[in-house]
Short mmCIF file of C-alpha atoms and ligand atoms in Angstrom, two decimals:
data_model
loop_
_atom_site.label_atom_id
_atom_site.label_comp_id
_atom_site.label_asym_id
_atom_site.label_seq_id
_atom_site.Cartn_x
_atom_site.Cartn_y
_atom_site.Cartn_z
CA MET A 190 -6.54 30.40 -18.19
CA THR A 191 -4.94 28.23 -15.53
CA LEU A 192 -2.44 26.64 -17.84
CA HIS A 193 0.69 28.74 -18.12
CA ILE A 194 3.70 27.82 -20.22
CA PRO A 195 6.49 30.43 -20.04
CA PHE A 196 7.38 30.44 -23.72
CA ASP A 197 10.37 32.29 -25.09
CA ASN A 198 10.51 31.73 -28.82
CA SER A 199 14.01 32.51 -30.02
CA TYR A 200 13.68 30.59 -33.30
CA ALA A 201 10.64 32.66 -34.25
CA ARG A 202 12.86 35.75 -33.92
CA LEU A 203 15.19 34.51 -36.68
CA PRO A 204 14.70 35.79 -40.26
CA ALA A 205 11.13 35.01 -41.31
CA ARG A 206 12.20 32.95 -44.34
CA LEU A 207 13.44 30.17 -42.01
CA PHE A 208 9.88 29.19 -41.08
CA THR A 209 6.20 29.85 -41.67
CA GLU A 210 3.79 30.93 -38.99
CA GLN A 211 1.33 28.10 -38.91
CA ALA A 212 -1.28 27.22 -36.32
CA PRO A 213 -2.03 23.56 -35.65
CA VAL A 214 -5.21 22.39 -37.37
CA PRO A 215 -7.89 21.55 -34.76
CA VAL A 216 -9.10 17.99 -34.36
CA ALA A 217 -12.58 16.61 -33.71
CA ALA A 218 -12.48 14.88 -30.34
CA PRO A 219 -9.21 14.78 -28.40
CA GLY A 220 -8.58 12.10 -25.79
CA TRP A 221 -5.64 11.38 -23.52
CA ILE A 222 -3.13 8.66 -24.34
CA ALA A 223 -0.31 9.74 -22.02
CA LEU A 224 1.18 12.68 -20.17
CA ASN A 225 4.84 12.55 -19.09
CA GLU A 226 4.69 14.14 -15.65
CA GLY A 227 8.41 13.75 -14.92
CA LEU A 228 9.34 15.53 -18.14
CA ALA A 229 6.78 18.25 -17.42
CA ARG A 230 8.52 18.92 -14.11
CA ASP A 231 11.95 18.94 -15.84
CA LEU A 232 10.54 21.69 -18.06
CA GLY A 233 9.37 23.65 -15.03
CA LEU A 234 5.71 22.97 -15.83
CA ASP A 235 3.09 21.84 -13.33
CA PRO A 236 1.76 18.40 -14.39
CA ALA A 237 -1.55 19.05 -12.61
CA THR A 238 -2.36 22.07 -14.81
CA LEU A 239 -1.36 20.12 -17.93
CA HIS A 240 -3.47 17.10 -17.02
CA THR A 241 -6.68 19.05 -17.53
CA ASP A 242 -9.14 19.48 -20.34
CA GLU A 243 -7.33 22.67 -21.27
CA GLY A 244 -4.03 20.76 -21.44
CA LEU A 245 -5.69 18.13 -23.61
CA GLN A 246 -6.92 20.82 -26.00
CA VAL A 247 -3.40 22.31 -26.18
CA PHE A 248 -1.73 18.96 -26.89
CA ALA A 249 -4.34 18.26 -29.57
CA GLY A 250 -3.67 21.60 -31.25
CA ASN A 251 -7.19 22.88 -30.59
CA VAL A 252 -6.07 25.67 -28.26
CA ILE A 253 -2.93 27.73 -28.72
CA PRO A 254 -1.53 28.56 -25.30
CA GLU A 255 -0.68 32.12 -24.44
CA GLY A 256 2.86 33.06 -25.44
CA SER A 257 3.09 30.45 -28.18
CA THR A 258 4.06 31.51 -31.71
CA PRO A 259 3.33 28.34 -33.67
CA ILE A 260 5.67 27.89 -36.62
CA ALA A 261 6.54 25.22 -39.15
CA GLN A 262 10.29 25.14 -39.75
CA LEU A 263 11.91 25.09 -43.17
CA TYR A 264 14.59 22.52 -43.99
CA ALA A 265 15.86 20.39 -46.85
CA GLY A 266 17.78 17.15 -46.83
CA HIS A 267 19.43 14.21 -48.49
CA GLN A 268 16.96 11.33 -48.33
CA PHE A 269 18.72 8.00 -48.97
CA GLY A 270 21.49 10.05 -50.51
CA SER A 271 19.26 11.98 -52.94
CA TRP A 272 19.01 15.72 -52.53
CA ASN A 273 15.55 17.06 -51.79
CA PRO A 274 15.70 20.87 -51.99
CA GLN A 275 12.67 21.46 -49.79
CA LEU A 276 11.22 19.45 -46.97
CA GLY A 277 10.27 21.29 -43.78
CA ASP A 278 7.79 20.50 -41.03
CA GLY A 279 5.06 18.87 -43.05
CA ARG A 280 3.15 17.56 -40.06
CA GLN A 281 4.56 19.40 -37.10
CA VAL A 282 4.38 22.82 -35.55
CA LEU A 283 6.73 24.21 -32.96
CA LEU A 284 4.60 25.80 -30.25
CA GLY A 285 7.62 27.50 -28.75
CA GLU A 286 10.59 27.10 -26.43
CA VAL A 287 10.83 26.99 -22.66
CA VAL A 288 13.90 27.31 -20.48
CA GLY A 289 13.70 24.71 -17.71
CA PRO A 290 14.91 25.01 -14.11
CA ASP A 291 18.13 23.34 -15.36
CA GLY A 292 18.71 26.35 -17.63
CA ILE A 293 18.28 24.28 -20.77
CA ARG A 294 16.15 25.69 -23.56
CA ARG A 295 13.86 23.13 -25.16
CA ASP A 296 11.40 23.09 -28.04
CA ILE A 297 7.82 21.97 -27.44
CA ALA A 298 6.32 20.80 -30.73
CA LEU A 299 3.18 19.04 -31.88
CA LYS A 300 3.78 16.21 -34.36
CA GLY A 301 0.78 15.17 -36.43
CA SER A 302 -0.78 18.60 -36.09
CA GLY A 303 -2.14 19.05 -39.61
CA ARG A 304 -1.06 20.41 -42.95
CA THR A 305 1.56 23.13 -43.34
CA PRO A 306 3.08 24.80 -46.42
CA TYR A 307 5.71 22.02 -46.32
CA SER A 308 3.28 19.10 -46.38
CA ARG A 309 3.76 18.37 -50.09
CA MET A 310 1.36 15.47 -50.79
CA GLY A 311 0.92 14.50 -47.13
CA ASP A 312 -2.08 15.05 -44.87
CA GLY A 313 -0.05 16.51 -42.03
CA ARG A 314 -1.29 13.85 -39.66
CA ALA A 315 0.07 10.89 -37.74
CA TRP A 316 -1.73 7.71 -36.82
CA LEU A 317 -1.63 6.11 -33.42
CA GLY A 318 1.06 3.52 -34.27
CA PRO A 319 4.01 5.86 -34.96
CA VAL A 320 2.99 8.06 -32.03
CA ILE A 321 3.12 5.11 -29.64
CA ARG A 322 6.37 3.88 -31.18
CA GLU A 323 8.07 7.27 -30.86
CA TYR A 324 6.78 7.73 -27.31
CA ILE A 325 8.16 4.38 -26.15
CA MET A 326 11.41 4.50 -28.11
CA SER A 327 12.37 8.07 -27.25
CA GLU A 328 11.60 7.65 -23.54
CA ALA A 329 13.48 4.34 -23.44
CA MET A 330 16.50 5.88 -25.17
CA HIS A 331 16.50 8.72 -22.66
CA ALA A 332 16.33 6.23 -19.78
CA LEU A 333 19.24 4.34 -21.35
CA GLY A 334 21.29 7.52 -21.18
CA VAL A 335 21.24 8.29 -24.90
CA PRO A 336 20.70 11.93 -25.93
CA SER A 337 17.23 11.93 -27.44
CA THR A 338 14.16 13.96 -28.14
CA ARG A 339 11.42 13.15 -25.61
CA ALA A 340 7.69 12.68 -25.45
CA LEU A 341 5.72 15.08 -23.26
CA ALA A 342 2.25 13.94 -24.25
CA ALA A 343 0.25 11.84 -26.68
CA VAL A 344 -3.38 12.39 -27.47
CA SER A 345 -5.86 10.77 -29.80
CA THR A 346 -7.69 13.02 -32.24
CA GLY A 347 -11.03 11.25 -32.66
CA GLU A 348 -10.36 11.42 -36.39
CA GLU A 349 -9.33 8.79 -38.89
CA VAL A 350 -6.10 8.94 -40.84
CA ILE A 351 -6.08 7.17 -44.17
CA ARG A 352 -3.01 5.01 -44.79
CA GLU A 353 -3.22 1.44 -46.13
CA ALA A 354 -6.45 1.48 -44.14
CA ALA A 355 -8.37 3.99 -42.01
CA LEU A 356 -6.47 4.26 -38.74
CA PRO A 357 -7.00 6.26 -35.55
CA GLY A 358 -5.23 9.63 -35.57
CA ALA A 359 -2.97 10.91 -32.81
CA VAL A 360 -0.69 13.82 -31.95
CA LEU A 361 2.66 13.51 -30.16
CA THR A 362 4.07 16.42 -28.18
CA ARG A 363 7.79 16.25 -28.77
CA VAL A 364 10.41 17.97 -26.67
CA ALA A 365 13.88 18.54 -28.12
CA GLN A 366 16.91 20.67 -27.36
CA SER A 367 16.02 22.01 -30.78
CA HIS A 368 14.72 20.79 -34.11
CA ILE A 369 17.70 22.24 -35.99
CA ARG A 370 18.81 19.59 -38.47
CA VAL A 371 21.73 19.26 -40.84
CA GLY A 372 19.05 19.89 -43.47
CA THR A 373 18.18 23.24 -41.88
CA PHE A 374 21.67 24.48 -42.74
CA GLN A 375 21.58 22.77 -46.12
CA VAL A 376 18.47 24.56 -47.34
CA LEU A 377 20.00 27.99 -46.71
CA ALA A 378 23.37 27.07 -48.22
CA ALA A 379 21.64 25.66 -51.31
CA ARG A 380 19.67 28.88 -51.74
CA GLY A 381 22.79 30.99 -51.40
CA ASP A 382 21.15 32.70 -48.42
CA HIS A 383 24.32 33.65 -46.54
CA GLU A 384 22.59 36.06 -44.20
CA GLY A 385 20.10 33.41 -43.20
CA LEU A 386 22.90 30.89 -42.81
CA ARG A 387 24.85 33.29 -40.60
CA ALA A 388 21.79 33.93 -38.41
CA LEU A 389 21.15 30.20 -38.07
CA ALA A 390 24.81 29.50 -37.25
CA ASP A 391 24.88 32.21 -34.57
CA HIS A 392 21.61 30.91 -33.10
CA THR A 393 22.90 27.32 -33.11
CA MET A 394 26.21 28.25 -31.51
CA ALA A 395 24.58 30.30 -28.78
CA ARG A 396 22.10 27.54 -28.08
CA HIS A 397 24.04 24.30 -28.51
CA PHE A 398 27.74 25.14 -28.68
CA PRO A 399 28.17 28.04 -26.25
CA THR A 400 31.89 27.33 -25.84
CA ALA A 401 32.59 27.13 -29.59
CA GLY A 402 33.09 30.76 -30.53
CA SER A 403 33.68 29.98 -34.23
CA VAL A 404 32.14 27.96 -37.03
CA PRO A 405 35.06 25.47 -37.30
CA GLU A 406 34.90 24.90 -33.55
CA MET A 407 31.14 24.31 -33.77
CA LEU A 408 31.80 21.73 -36.48
CA ALA A 409 34.48 20.07 -34.34
CA GLN A 410 32.12 19.79 -31.37
CA MET A 411 29.30 18.53 -33.57
CA VAL A 412 31.63 15.82 -34.92
CA ALA A 413 32.54 14.76 -31.38
CA ARG A 414 28.88 14.58 -30.32
CA GLN A 415 27.91 12.50 -33.34
CA ALA A 416 30.82 10.13 -32.71
CA ASP A 417 29.66 9.53 -29.15
CA LEU A 418 25.97 9.35 -30.09
CA ILE A 419 26.53 6.71 -32.76
CA ALA A 420 28.81 4.71 -30.44
CA GLN A 421 25.95 4.71 -27.92
CA TRP A 422 23.47 3.52 -30.54
CA MET A 423 25.85 0.73 -31.52
CA SER A 424 26.40 -0.30 -27.91
CA LEU A 425 22.64 -0.82 -27.50
CA GLY A 426 21.95 -2.52 -30.82
CA PHE A 427 19.86 0.47 -31.91
CA ILE A 428 19.12 0.91 -35.60
CA HIS A 429 17.74 4.33 -36.49
CA GLY A 430 16.57 3.22 -39.90
CA VAL A 431 16.31 6.55 -41.71
CA MET A 432 19.47 8.59 -41.12
CA ASN A 433 18.68 11.20 -43.76
CA THR A 434 20.33 14.59 -43.23
CA ASP A 435 16.93 16.03 -42.28
CA ASN A 436 16.74 13.45 -39.49
CA CYS A 437 20.14 14.39 -38.04
CA SER A 438 19.95 16.84 -35.14
CA VAL A 439 22.83 19.30 -35.03
CA ALA A 440 22.57 19.37 -31.21
CA GLY A 441 23.41 15.66 -31.16
CA GLU A 442 20.11 14.12 -30.05
CA THR A 443 18.51 11.06 -31.57
CA ILE A 444 15.57 12.44 -33.51
CA ASP A 445 12.74 11.21 -35.78
CA TYR A 446 11.94 7.72 -34.61
CA GLY A 447 10.46 6.19 -37.72
CA PRO A 448 11.37 2.70 -38.88
CA CYS A 449 13.78 2.24 -36.00
CA ALA A 450 14.36 -0.85 -33.88
CA MET A 451 16.46 -2.44 -31.18
CA MET A 452 18.04 -5.56 -32.62
CA ASP A 453 17.13 -8.91 -31.14
CA ALA A 454 19.50 -11.40 -32.83
CA TYR A 455 22.78 -9.64 -33.55
CA HIS A 456 24.00 -9.18 -37.08
CA PRO A 457 25.97 -6.18 -38.36
CA ALA A 458 24.00 -6.11 -41.61
CA ARG A 459 20.61 -6.03 -39.87
CA VAL A 460 18.06 -3.70 -41.51
CA PHE A 461 14.42 -3.26 -40.52
CA SER A 462 13.12 -0.44 -42.67
CA SER A 463 10.97 -1.76 -45.50
CA ILE A 464 12.16 0.99 -47.83
CA ASP A 465 15.89 0.54 -47.11
CA VAL A 466 16.36 -2.08 -49.80
CA HIS A 467 20.12 -1.54 -50.16
CA GLY A 468 20.89 -1.50 -46.44
CA ARG A 469 22.15 2.08 -46.56
CA TYR A 470 21.09 2.48 -42.92
CA ALA A 471 21.93 -1.03 -41.68
CA TYR A 472 23.26 -1.37 -38.12
CA GLY A 473 26.90 -1.63 -39.18
CA ALA A 474 26.61 1.21 -41.70
CA GLN A 475 25.56 3.81 -39.14
CA PRO A 476 29.03 5.24 -38.35
CA GLN A 477 29.76 5.70 -42.08
CA VAL A 478 26.42 7.38 -42.65
CA ALA A 479 26.91 9.70 -39.69
CA LEU A 480 30.21 10.74 -41.22
CA TRP A 481 28.51 11.30 -44.56
CA ASN A 482 25.88 13.48 -42.86
CA ILE A 483 28.61 15.43 -41.05
CA ALA A 484 30.27 16.08 -44.42
CA GLN A 485 26.98 17.56 -45.67
CA PHE A 486 26.85 19.76 -42.59
CA ALA A 487 30.41 20.95 -43.19
CA THR A 488 29.64 21.65 -46.85
CA ALA A 489 26.72 23.83 -45.82
CA LEU A 490 28.98 25.80 -43.46
CA VAL A 491 31.66 26.60 -46.06
CA PRO A 492 29.93 29.75 -47.38
CA LEU A 493 30.26 31.24 -43.89
CA MET A 494 34.04 31.22 -44.10
CA PRO A 495 35.99 34.17 -45.55
CA ASP A 496 38.49 31.97 -47.41
CA GLN A 497 36.43 29.13 -48.81
CA ALA A 498 39.27 27.13 -50.33
CA ARG A 499 41.05 27.12 -47.02
CA ALA A 500 37.82 26.30 -45.21
CA VAL A 501 37.42 23.15 -47.29
CA ASP A 502 40.88 21.98 -46.16
CA ASP A 503 40.27 22.93 -42.53
CA PHE A 504 36.84 21.31 -42.44
CA THR A 505 38.19 18.16 -44.09
CA ALA A 506 40.78 17.87 -41.33
CA ILE A 507 38.07 18.32 -38.69
CA ILE A 508 35.79 15.74 -40.29
CA ASN A 509 38.66 13.29 -40.55
CA ARG A 510 38.86 13.21 -36.77
CA PHE A 511 35.49 11.44 -36.69
CA ALA A 512 37.01 8.00 -37.28
CA ASP A 513 39.33 8.18 -34.27
CA LEU A 514 36.71 9.80 -32.05
CA TYR A 515 34.18 7.16 -32.99
CA GLN A 516 36.62 4.26 -32.56
CA SER A 517 37.61 5.54 -29.17
CA ALA A 518 33.97 6.08 -28.07
CA TRP A 519 33.11 2.59 -29.37
CA LEU A 520 35.94 1.03 -27.36
CA THR A 521 34.89 2.89 -24.23
CA ARG A 522 31.22 1.88 -24.59
CA PHE A 523 31.81 -1.75 -25.51
CA GLY A 524 34.65 -2.00 -23.02
CA ALA A 525 32.27 -0.91 -20.26
CA LYS A 526 29.79 -3.54 -21.45
CA LEU A 527 32.50 -6.14 -20.79
CA GLY A 528 33.23 -4.55 -17.41
CA LEU A 529 36.44 -2.89 -18.54
CA ALA A 530 36.60 0.66 -17.22
CA GLU A 531 39.83 1.38 -19.06
CA PRO A 532 39.82 -0.77 -22.15
CA ARG A 533 43.12 -1.11 -24.00
CA ALA A 534 43.65 -1.28 -27.73
CA GLU A 535 44.04 -5.10 -27.45
CA ASP A 536 40.55 -5.36 -25.94
CA ARG A 537 39.13 -4.42 -29.32
CA GLY A 538 39.91 -7.96 -30.48
CA LEU A 539 38.15 -9.43 -27.47
CA ILE A 540 35.01 -7.40 -28.21
CA GLU A 541 35.14 -8.20 -31.91
CA ASP A 542 35.53 -11.92 -31.24
CA LEU A 543 32.46 -11.78 -29.04
CA LEU A 544 30.44 -9.96 -31.70
CA THR A 545 31.58 -12.45 -34.35
CA ALA A 546 30.46 -15.35 -32.18
CA MET A 547 27.14 -13.63 -31.51
CA ALA A 548 26.53 -13.02 -35.21
CA ARG A 549 27.38 -16.65 -36.03
CA ASP A 550 24.99 -17.98 -33.38
CA ASP A 551 22.16 -15.46 -33.90
CA ALA A 552 22.67 -14.50 -30.25
CA ASP A 553 20.33 -11.95 -28.77
CA PHE A 554 22.20 -8.63 -28.50
CA THR A 555 20.78 -7.35 -25.21
CA ASN A 556 20.63 -10.69 -23.41
CA SER A 557 24.11 -11.82 -24.44
CA PHE A 558 25.76 -8.78 -22.91
CA ARG A 559 23.52 -8.89 -19.86
CA ALA A 560 24.41 -12.56 -19.34
CA LEU A 561 28.08 -11.57 -19.23
CA ALA A 562 27.31 -8.88 -16.67
CA ASP A 563 25.35 -11.42 -14.64
CA ASP A 564 28.35 -13.76 -14.86
CA ALA A 565 26.48 -16.33 -16.91
CA PRO A 566 28.18 -15.99 -20.29
CA GLU A 567 27.00 -19.20 -21.99
CA PRO A 568 24.19 -17.63 -24.06
CA ALA A 569 26.60 -15.31 -25.86
CA GLY A 570 27.83 -18.22 -27.96
CA VAL A 571 31.46 -17.77 -26.99
CA ASP A 572 33.81 -20.63 -26.14
CA ALA A 573 35.87 -21.42 -23.04
CA ASP A 574 38.99 -19.75 -24.51
CA TRP A 575 37.15 -16.47 -24.94
CA ILE A 576 35.74 -16.61 -21.42
CA ALA A 577 39.18 -17.34 -19.99
CA ALA A 578 40.68 -14.39 -21.87
CA TRP A 579 37.87 -12.15 -20.67
CA ARG A 580 38.18 -13.23 -17.03
CA ASP A 581 41.89 -12.64 -17.33
CA ARG A 582 41.08 -8.97 -17.76
CA ALA A 583 39.43 -8.94 -14.29
CA PRO A 584 36.13 -7.44 -15.45
CA ASP A 585 34.19 -5.21 -13.08
CA LEU A 586 30.72 -6.75 -13.21
CA ASP A 587 29.12 -3.79 -11.43
CA LEU A 588 30.22 -1.64 -14.35
CA ALA A 589 28.92 -4.25 -16.79
CA ARG A 590 25.55 -4.33 -15.01
CA ALA A 591 25.35 -0.54 -15.06
CA THR A 592 25.94 -0.44 -18.83
CA ASN A 593 24.05 -3.51 -20.09
CA PRO A 594 20.29 -2.99 -19.80
CA VAL A 595 18.04 -5.83 -18.68
CA VAL A 596 15.29 -4.63 -21.00
CA VAL A 597 15.12 -2.65 -24.21
CA PRO A 598 11.95 -1.82 -26.15
CA ARG A 599 11.75 -4.83 -28.42
CA LEU A 600 10.08 -4.33 -31.76
CA HIS A 601 7.58 -7.18 -31.50
CA LEU A 602 6.30 -5.82 -28.17
CA ILE A 603 5.95 -2.32 -29.57
CA GLU A 604 3.95 -3.78 -32.43
CA ALA A 605 1.78 -5.70 -29.94
CA ALA A 606 1.21 -2.53 -27.90
CA ILE A 607 0.20 -0.69 -31.08
CA THR A 608 -2.20 -3.45 -32.12
CA ALA A 609 -3.83 -3.36 -28.68
CA ALA A 610 -4.02 0.45 -28.70
CA VAL A 611 -5.73 0.47 -32.08
CA ALA A 612 -8.27 -1.95 -30.59
CA GLY A 613 -8.83 0.52 -27.75
CA ASP A 614 -6.61 -1.07 -25.07
CA LEU A 615 -3.81 1.23 -23.90
CA ALA A 616 -2.75 -1.03 -21.01
CA PRO A 617 0.08 -2.82 -22.91
CA PHE A 618 1.49 0.56 -23.99
CA HIS A 619 1.50 1.92 -20.43
CA GLU A 620 2.91 -1.28 -18.98
CA MET A 621 5.70 -1.40 -21.56
CA LEU A 622 6.52 2.27 -21.07
CA GLY A 623 6.88 1.66 -17.34
CA VAL A 624 9.23 -1.28 -17.90
CA VAL A 625 11.50 0.14 -20.60
CA THR A 626 11.97 3.46 -18.81
CA ARG A 627 13.67 1.53 -15.97
CA PRO A 628 15.98 -0.48 -18.20
CA PHE A 629 18.61 -1.36 -15.62
CA HIS A 630 16.31 -2.13 -12.67
CA PRO A 631 12.93 -3.12 -14.03
CA ASP A 632 10.18 -4.45 -11.79
CA PRO A 633 10.99 -8.21 -11.59
CA ALA A 634 7.29 -9.09 -11.46
CA LEU A 635 6.79 -7.64 -14.94
CA LEU A 636 9.94 -8.88 -16.53
CA GLY A 637 9.17 -12.23 -18.25
CA ARG A 638 7.89 -11.20 -21.65
CA TYR A 639 10.07 -8.09 -21.83
CA VAL A 640 13.40 -9.94 -21.60
CA ALA A 641 12.58 -12.88 -23.84
CA PRO A 642 13.56 -12.51 -27.48
CA PRO A 643 10.62 -12.96 -29.84
CA GLU A 644 9.48 -16.50 -30.59
CA PRO A 645 9.70 -17.29 -34.32
CA HIS A 646 5.98 -16.55 -34.77
CA GLU A 647 6.32 -13.22 -32.89
CA LYS A 648 9.25 -11.90 -34.93
CA VAL A 649 8.80 -8.60 -36.74
CA ASP A 650 11.42 -8.18 -39.49
CA LYS A 651 10.15 -5.05 -41.13
CA THR A 652 9.32 -1.56 -40.00
CA PHE A 653 7.49 1.04 -42.00
CA CYS A 654 8.03 4.77 -42.10
CA GLY A 655 4.52 5.03 -40.76
CA THR A 656 3.91 8.50 -42.05
P1 LIG B 989 10.16 11.71 -42.08
O1 LIG B 989 10.29 10.55 -43.01
O2 LIG B 989 9.15 11.48 -40.99
O3 LIG B 989 11.46 12.16 -41.53
O4 LIG B 989 9.55 12.89 -42.94
C1 LIG B 989 10.19 13.40 -44.09
C2 LIG B 989 9.43 14.62 -44.56
O5 LIG B 989 8.10 14.28 -44.92
C3 LIG B 989 9.31 15.72 -43.54
O6 LIG B 989 9.37 16.95 -44.22
C4 LIG B 989 7.94 15.49 -42.95
O7 LIG B 989 7.40 16.65 -42.38
C5 LIG B 989 7.17 15.06 -44.17
N1 LIG B 989 6.02 14.22 -43.83
C6 LIG B 989 6.04 12.97 -43.34
N2 LIG B 989 4.79 12.51 -43.14
C7 LIG B 989 3.94 13.49 -43.51
C8 LIG B 989 2.51 13.64 -43.56
N3 LIG B 989 1.70 12.66 -43.17
N4 LIG B 989 2.03 14.80 -44.00
C9 LIG B 989 2.83 15.79 -44.40
N5 LIG B 989 4.17 15.73 -44.40
C10 LIG B 989 4.73 14.59 -43.96
MG1 LIG B 990 12.09 13.59 -40.40
#
């Protein structure tokens, strides 16, 4: 074996009831879609040894690399507010963890790797579309500075996956600080498994909250991370689309890119997911939902506390800080978008007036802010009074240019890249990936179609879970 991945699988050393040992199910005829060489190096892995037939077999799940203990993790979750007592990795296995040269421990997992004991009615597979979407979206989010899971590799399986039609199968290799979800804590709390809960909490603190030292402090830090994460999403016009508690990473990364999208025309009530009929996960609802998810996390932690009645009061006080933390993070992020390094409370009105004007005029979210940064504010739909008030604040346009991306991964272009990939042409996927992973300084020669909002006939209003 030339391929060596220095696995150290701390999750697999937790109590066995937190997961099931489960090998990936081999596939017929793997083929390369993409290998993320930069991420490989961040992990301390040699891209040249990964970009081999052996690497291909590993990323397809056909070969289990030495040192890997493949497991499917157990979790539960509230899906659209309804409690589901058992979910778990139904189409993913965690190969193991590696500690990179930066000292950070990361999971390497295969998504779409076949059935597991948690698959319920599903086939354990993914088709090419969601794999391409997650690859592009997660790498773009990372390039935009948003904490996110990443994509190390994507491979085709040579097998068909049956959805509305027969579609080409694929496997995504996902890298995450961990796959510990709010729902991972919930499943143990719901089962009254206090020992398991304690082991998971200790593991999570050691791994993600090394300065916390106590469960309430872990909760406080988790609240602060969520507040900043959601403010970042909002500042980019990102809509996650399925913020169930099982899709909420305790470490504070954006995880599970399903029916997500970057907004084109701004509106706070914008929803893309075809199944989100009530707009539970609409753009403007995301801070509220994050808070709701945090409350579920806190509830799951209560059994760890010696005095549970007191814990409820203490945790409530901690959770109640979310609103201020979020508002402050929002003001910082949107202030920077306007070129205000130290926004004041009064600037909130300036930002809100801009957003109101944008919503009224169906202004493009990304381009309106970028136009301000480029000192060409007309497209934002604001009037001369607003511009005068803004200029009065002496905006720093370098700051605005550093915070307002030129390009984001627009939904209609992702869909076009998927359509081409299904027809056997991966060029649009690779080109788009190259552009959206340099969001502040993209190659000008490639820019045209990536900065233009969709024409009416190009618009995609709906996304599908794509399972
Ligand atoms: P998601 O909507 O992708 O967050 O998935 C919710 C739950 O459904 C998780 O437990 C997934 O593992 C499971 N799941 C989604 N798609 C499949 C599939 N094709 N086969 C088996 N389980 C799946
Ligand atoms: Mg999920």
